[in-house]
Amino acid sequence: MTEIDLDKSEVRELNSMLHSLDDKSSESSFRVISPKGKHNIAVGVDAKADITIEGHAGHYVGGMNKHANITVTGNAGSGLAENIMSGVVRVKGNSSQYTGATGRGGLIVVEGDAAARCGISMKGVDIVVGGSVGHMCAFLGQSGNMVICGDAGDALGDSIFELQIFVQGKIKSLGHDCEEKDMGPEQMAKLTELLDKAQIKADPQKFKLYGPARTLYNFKIDNAYLP
Amino acid sequence: MNKPSVNEETGPVEDSALQESYIWSKQTIQEIQRAATEGIYSIRGGGAKRKVPHFDDLLFLGASMSRYPLEGYREKCDTNVTLGTRFAKKPLHLDIPITIAGMSFGALSAQAKDALGKGAAAMGTTTTTGDGGMTQEERASSKTLVYQMLPSRYGMNPDDLRKADAIEVVCGQGAKPGGGGMLLGQKISDRVAEMRTLPKGIDQRSACRHPDWTGPDDLEIKINEIREITDWEKPIYIKVGATRTRYDVQLACKAGADVIVVDGMQGGTAATQDVFIEQVGIPTLPAVRIAVDALKEMGMHRKVQLIVSGGIRNGSDVAKCMALGADAVAIGMAALYALGDNSQKYAEEYHKMGSAPGYYDAYHLGRCPAGITTQDPELAKRFDPELGGRRIKNLLQTMILEAQTLARACGKSHLHNLEPEDLVALTVEAAAMAKVPLAGTDWYPGKDSSY
Ligand SMILES: Cc1cc2nc3c(=O)[nH]c(=O)nc-3n(C[C@H](O)[C@H](O)[C@H](O)COP(=O)(O)O)c2cc1C
């Protein structure tokens, strides 16, 4: 276990060290202390490493992650694990706006709440939120799965493509072209698997599934937002 | 005046004697009738068709007695430029200041992208990806490749970021400032769909705002993230459509750009609403001057490099742009035409589609007979990337020879030594926009006045 104290080292030094990791590196376990809300911690990692950030992280923590298993013990700022490719990024507290934006693979777990626009433009990532999410979540989401154990704000799933959204709590409103879908055994199995992987306790039977009505897929005048 | 009416003394009225209304021109009437039939705006590709003040409205003052010209063929006139000197560990050293603008794979065939890379590489300049990610073909053929990060983030990934030579954060485009990308279903082939993670054949309308930052303060952090991911090696560009250019350029500087790309309103696009192309943004001519002044105001001119695009057609446009203070230019439409778009060769096919060589702009429909703005494998096969690459090289070479001719005539041993004092304006509008004197006077509107 290597310990990096961000009171003593710069984020640049930390990232530079993490970028030098490869399959042959002897050390694969890192503990980052005193993050104090600094931005861009552990971005662009491309290695099977375990990285624990003890405290609060700023914007884009775990951005574009590949393979690594990153945990933030406190809260995280905007753009947590944006464009994640693979691996797992977990936040034990809450996360701010655009969590997992454009993420293409891997798993993001927010044990607390995620703010607005969680999963915006997501392209294949799985996102599990233990608490509630803000407005416009999964906006323009293209692919992947989103699990919301609490409530969702306004315009959930607006303009989504092939994305599945599982919600246990109340939804303030659904966005344009997002509708409730029947949950079949396949979807139930996926939900169960995601809750398991995320180690979040919830009863899959209590969730409802939402997806695209697919009325926006083709450019028809009826799709325009007319007054 | 009705055509069939016959004046007893002069006989039937000639067509040419009919007076077309300026307000209700034939095109206007046709557009109203199209709208009345279809109930939706018209979508097309290309740039603005209306006349806007442009570089043609400026002239160079060649040297004679008061200034010394350089020998046309023998004396040196350098053309190189370095981009990204502010923060990047590896700035780009280009042989010529003419770059190929971002045009997406999706909008263009993979073959056309390949040709752009080949031509640019042969002339020691950059090509740019676009709203669809990086293709292997263009990475392989481009010696230096700029990788765009757009609001849609289609295909975005850290490996391609690292493979790129520079990264361009696109905040806007001259043809549609404030609008997102558009690619209609005809062009969403299997490969395009896969690269963009979209269902095949849907009409794709991408976001106009970035998904993970909102204002310039956030963008600064976002740019630092990209720098961290790529270990501070690559120059980071910010591209904006020309609108509130002074503020946009200064905010881009503040957000930490190494290079700023300003794209004038007449810049080309693969597809958007006609009303966007024609009615939004300011022309390239005033945009250059405003951008340069904005950089100077911050003490950043030449420290943050400025690339200008939108209607750059030839070496004189390049030289004029640089005389106004740009470090380099980018070309889109000129490159497509060089590849053979709108060529006479396909006149018959253009006619069949209700268009003609010189007029074709239905890039969004993907039926390009020249195999350039299409994803149809049969059409794309018509296009030869080797030949296309040579044609791009020839165009760039011609443009640079022209620019050098003008620079030498003004006594300049480097294109960058061209200055506003080498220019005069032909019209009061151009004088006002470029802030160079109206020819024959020492005046331009607004000179010596404060506003
Ligand atoms: C076919 C086509 C596709 C384009 N695709 C993109 C794109 O993906 N991203 C982008 O920033 N600009 C795109 N543009 C705009 C160009 O990058 C550039 O701003 C413009 O073409 C410059 O003006 P010009 O065409 O008059 O040279 C595209 C332009 C064309 C003609």
PDB file of N, CA and C and ligand atoms in Angstrom, chain B residues 101-104 107-108 130-131 148 150 170 173 239 263 266-270 309-312 330-333 336, ligand 1:
ATOM      1  N   ALA B 101      -9.957  21.766 -41.172  1.00  0.00           N
ATOM      2  CA  ALA B 101     -10.928  21.917 -40.087  1.00  0.00           C
ATOM      3  C   ALA B 101     -11.564  20.575 -39.732  1.00  0.00           C
ATOM      4  N   GLY B 102     -12.166  20.514 -38.555  1.00  0.00           N
ATOM      5  CA  GLY B 102     -12.820  19.297 -38.083  1.00  0.00           C
ATOM      6  C   GLY B 102     -14.050  18.975 -38.920  1.00  0.00           C
ATOM      7  N   MET B 103     -14.052  17.791 -39.501  1.00  0.00           N
ATOM      8  CA  MET B 103     -15.238  17.344 -40.242  1.00  0.00           C
ATOM      9  C   MET B 103     -15.407  15.878 -39.878  1.00  0.00           C
ATOM     10  N   SER B 104     -16.585  15.522 -39.427  1.00  0.00           N
ATOM     11  CA  SER B 104     -16.717  14.229 -38.772  1.00  0.00           C
ATOM     12  C   SER B 104     -16.721  13.070 -39.750  1.00  0.00           C
ATOM     13  N   ALA B 107     -20.270  12.446 -41.245  1.00  0.00           N
ATOM     14  CA  ALA B 107     -20.580  13.461 -42.262  1.00  0.00           C
ATOM     15  C   ALA B 107     -19.815  13.107 -43.530  1.00  0.00           C
ATOM     16  N   LEU B 108     -18.536  12.758 -43.365  1.00  0.00           N
ATOM     17  CA  LEU B 108     -17.690  12.379 -44.499  1.00  0.00           C
ATOM     18  C   LEU B 108     -17.441  10.880 -44.470  1.00  0.00           C
ATOM     19  N   GLY B 130     -13.794  14.961 -35.742  1.00  0.00           N
ATOM     20  CA  GLY B 130     -15.066  15.676 -35.781  1.00  0.00           C
ATOM     21  C   GLY B 130     -16.044  14.986 -34.864  1.00  0.00           C
ATOM     22  N   ASP B 131     -17.317  15.287 -35.065  1.00  0.00           N
ATOM     23  CA  ASP B 131     -18.359  14.809 -34.171  1.00  0.00           C
ATOM     24  C   ASP B 131     -18.654  13.326 -34.380  1.00  0.00           C
ATOM     25  N   GLN B 148     -11.158  16.249 -31.678  1.00  0.00           N
ATOM     26  CA  GLN B 148     -12.197  17.126 -31.141  1.00  0.00           C
ATOM     27  C   GLN B 148     -12.931  16.504 -29.959  1.00  0.00           C
ATOM     28  N   LEU B 150     -16.374  17.197 -28.403  1.00  0.00           N
ATOM     29  CA  LEU B 150     -17.605  17.945 -28.657  1.00  0.00           C
ATOM     30  C   LEU B 150     -18.637  17.651 -27.585  1.00  0.00           C
ATOM     31  N   VAL B 170     -14.750  21.784 -28.598  1.00  0.00           N
ATOM     32  CA  VAL B 170     -15.623  22.545 -29.492  1.00  0.00           C
ATOM     33  C   VAL B 170     -16.792  23.121 -28.706  1.00  0.00           C
ATOM     34  N   GLN B 173     -19.651  26.411 -33.514  1.00  0.00           N
ATOM     35  CA  GLN B 173     -19.244  26.332 -34.906  1.00  0.00           C
ATOM     36  C   GLN B 173     -19.874  27.531 -35.616  1.00  0.00           C
ATOM     37  N   LYS B 239     -12.640  25.886 -29.638  1.00  0.00           N
ATOM     38  CA  LYS B 239     -13.248  26.395 -30.868  1.00  0.00           C
ATOM     39  C   LYS B 239     -14.585  27.053 -30.557  1.00  0.00           C
ATOM     40  N   ASP B 263     -14.522  30.595 -35.717  1.00  0.00           N
ATOM     41  CA  ASP B 263     -15.114  30.155 -36.979  1.00  0.00           C
ATOM     42  C   ASP B 263     -16.222  31.138 -37.367  1.00  0.00           C
ATOM     43  N   GLN B 266     -19.978  32.285 -41.968  1.00  0.00           N
ATOM     44  CA  GLN B 266     -20.138  31.649 -43.279  1.00  0.00           C
ATOM     45  C   GLN B 266     -19.452  30.282 -43.365  1.00  0.00           C
ATOM     46  N   GLY B 267     -18.896  29.822 -42.249  1.00  0.00           N
ATOM     47  CA  GLY B 267     -18.239  28.517 -42.215  1.00  0.00           C
ATOM     48  C   GLY B 267     -19.197  27.396 -42.588  1.00  0.00           C
ATOM     49  N   GLY B 268     -18.653  26.345 -43.176  1.00  0.00           N
ATOM     50  CA  GLY B 268     -19.476  25.224 -43.643  1.00  0.00           C
ATOM     51  C   GLY B 268     -19.922  24.311 -42.521  1.00  0.00           C
ATOM     52  N   THR B 269     -20.892  23.486 -42.840  1.00  0.00           N
ATOM     53  CA  THR B 269     -21.364  22.449 -41.920  1.00  0.00           C
ATOM     54  C   THR B 269     -21.845  21.268 -42.750  1.00  0.00           C
ATOM     55  N   ALA B 270     -22.004  20.127 -42.088  1.00  0.00           N
ATOM     56  CA  ALA B 270     -22.515  18.960 -42.795  1.00  0.00           C
ATOM     57  C   ALA B 270     -24.031  18.975 -42.836  1.00  0.00           C
ATOM     58  N   SER B 309     -11.324  30.481 -39.218  1.00  0.00           N
ATOM     59  CA  SER B 309     -11.922  29.758 -40.350  1.00  0.00           C
ATOM     60  C   SER B 309     -13.253  30.379 -40.706  1.00  0.00           C
ATOM     61  N   GLY B 310     -13.796  29.910 -41.825  1.00  0.00           N
ATOM     62  CA  GLY B 310     -15.071  30.431 -42.317  1.00  0.00           C
ATOM     63  C   GLY B 310     -14.859  31.156 -43.632  1.00  0.00           C
ATOM     64  N   GLY B 311     -15.004  30.424 -44.737  1.00  0.00           N
ATOM     65  CA  GLY B 311     -14.922  31.062 -46.049  1.00  0.00           C
ATOM     66  C   GLY B 311     -13.514  31.310 -46.552  1.00  0.00           C
ATOM     67  N   ILE B 312     -12.527  30.583 -46.043  1.00  0.00           N
ATOM     68  CA  ILE B 312     -11.155  30.733 -46.545  1.00  0.00           C
ATOM     69  C   ILE B 312     -11.035  29.899 -47.827  1.00  0.00           C
ATOM     70  N   ALA B 330      -8.066  27.676 -40.923  1.00  0.00           N
ATOM     71  CA  ALA B 330      -8.534  26.303 -41.153  1.00  0.00           C
ATOM     72  C   ALA B 330      -9.501  26.335 -42.328  1.00  0.00           C
ATOM     73  N   ILE B 331      -9.497  25.267 -43.103  1.00  0.00           N
ATOM     74  CA  ILE B 331     -10.425  25.192 -44.237  1.00  0.00           C
ATOM     75  C   ILE B 331     -11.306  23.947 -44.157  1.00  0.00           C
ATOM     76  N   GLY B 332     -12.570  24.143 -44.509  1.00  0.00           N
ATOM     77  CA  GLY B 332     -13.520  23.034 -44.564  1.00  0.00           C
ATOM     78  C   GLY B 332     -14.037  22.871 -45.982  1.00  0.00           C
ATOM     79  N   MET B 333     -14.901  23.779 -46.400  1.00  0.00           N
ATOM     80  CA  MET B 333     -15.506  23.684 -47.726  1.00  0.00           C
ATOM     81  C   MET B 333     -14.466  23.639 -48.838  1.00  0.00           C
ATOM     82  N   LEU B 336     -13.312  20.245 -49.246  1.00  0.00           N
ATOM     83  CA  LEU B 336     -14.300  19.353 -49.883  1.00  0.00           C
ATOM     84  C   LEU B 336     -14.339  19.578 -51.387  1.00  0.00           C
TER      85      LEU B 336
HETATM   86  C1  LIG C   1     -18.950  18.409 -44.007  1.00  0.00           C
HETATM   87  C2  LIG C   1     -18.586  19.224 -42.822  1.00  0.00           C
HETATM   88  C3  LIG C   1     -18.534  18.611 -41.569  1.00  0.00           C
HETATM   89  C4  LIG C   1     -18.186  19.342 -40.440  1.00  0.00           C
HETATM   90  N1  LIG C   1     -18.115  18.713 -39.221  1.00  0.00           N
HETATM   91  C5  LIG C   1     -17.690  19.408 -38.134  1.00  0.00           C
HETATM   92  C6  LIG C   1     -17.484  18.757 -36.901  1.00  0.00           C
HETATM   93  O1  LIG C   1     -17.685  17.559 -36.764  1.00  0.00           O
HETATM   94  N2  LIG C   1     -17.024  19.497 -35.861  1.00  0.00           N
HETATM   95  C7  LIG C   1     -16.754  20.837 -35.983  1.00  0.00           C
HETATM   96  O2  LIG C   1     -16.316  21.469 -35.032  1.00  0.00           O
HETATM   97  N3  LIG C   1     -16.953  21.469 -37.139  1.00  0.00           N
HETATM   98  C8  LIG C   1     -17.395  20.796 -38.225  1.00  0.00           C
HETATM   99  N4  LIG C   1     -17.523  21.443 -39.424  1.00  0.00           N
HETATM  100  C9  LIG C   1     -17.125  22.871 -39.517  1.00  0.00           C
HETATM  101  C10 LIG C   1     -15.645  23.004 -39.854  1.00  0.00           C
HETATM  102  O3  LIG C   1     -14.834  22.487 -38.831  1.00  0.00           O
HETATM  103  C11 LIG C   1     -15.217  24.461 -40.062  1.00  0.00           C
HETATM  104  O4  LIG C   1     -15.550  25.196 -38.915  1.00  0.00           O
HETATM  105  C12 LIG C   1     -15.820  25.124 -41.283  1.00  0.00           C
HETATM  106  O5  LIG C   1     -15.942  24.198 -42.311  1.00  0.00           O
HETATM  107  C13 LIG C   1     -14.931  26.273 -41.717  1.00  0.00           C
HETATM  108  O6  LIG C   1     -15.502  27.045 -42.716  1.00  0.00           O
HETATM  109  P1  LIG C   1     -15.307  26.771 -44.289  1.00  0.00           P
HETATM  110  O7  LIG C   1     -16.081  25.549 -44.568  1.00  0.00           O
HETATM  111  O8  LIG C   1     -15.885  27.954 -44.937  1.00  0.00           O
HETATM  112  O9  LIG C   1     -13.856  26.594 -44.561  1.00  0.00           O
HETATM  113  C14 LIG C   1     -17.884  20.727 -40.566  1.00  0.00           C
HETATM  114  C15 LIG C   1     -17.923  21.340 -41.837  1.00  0.00           C
HETATM  115  C16 LIG C   1     -18.264  20.608 -42.947  1.00  0.00           C
HETATM  116  C17 LIG C   1     -18.292  21.300 -44.288  1.00  0.00           C
END
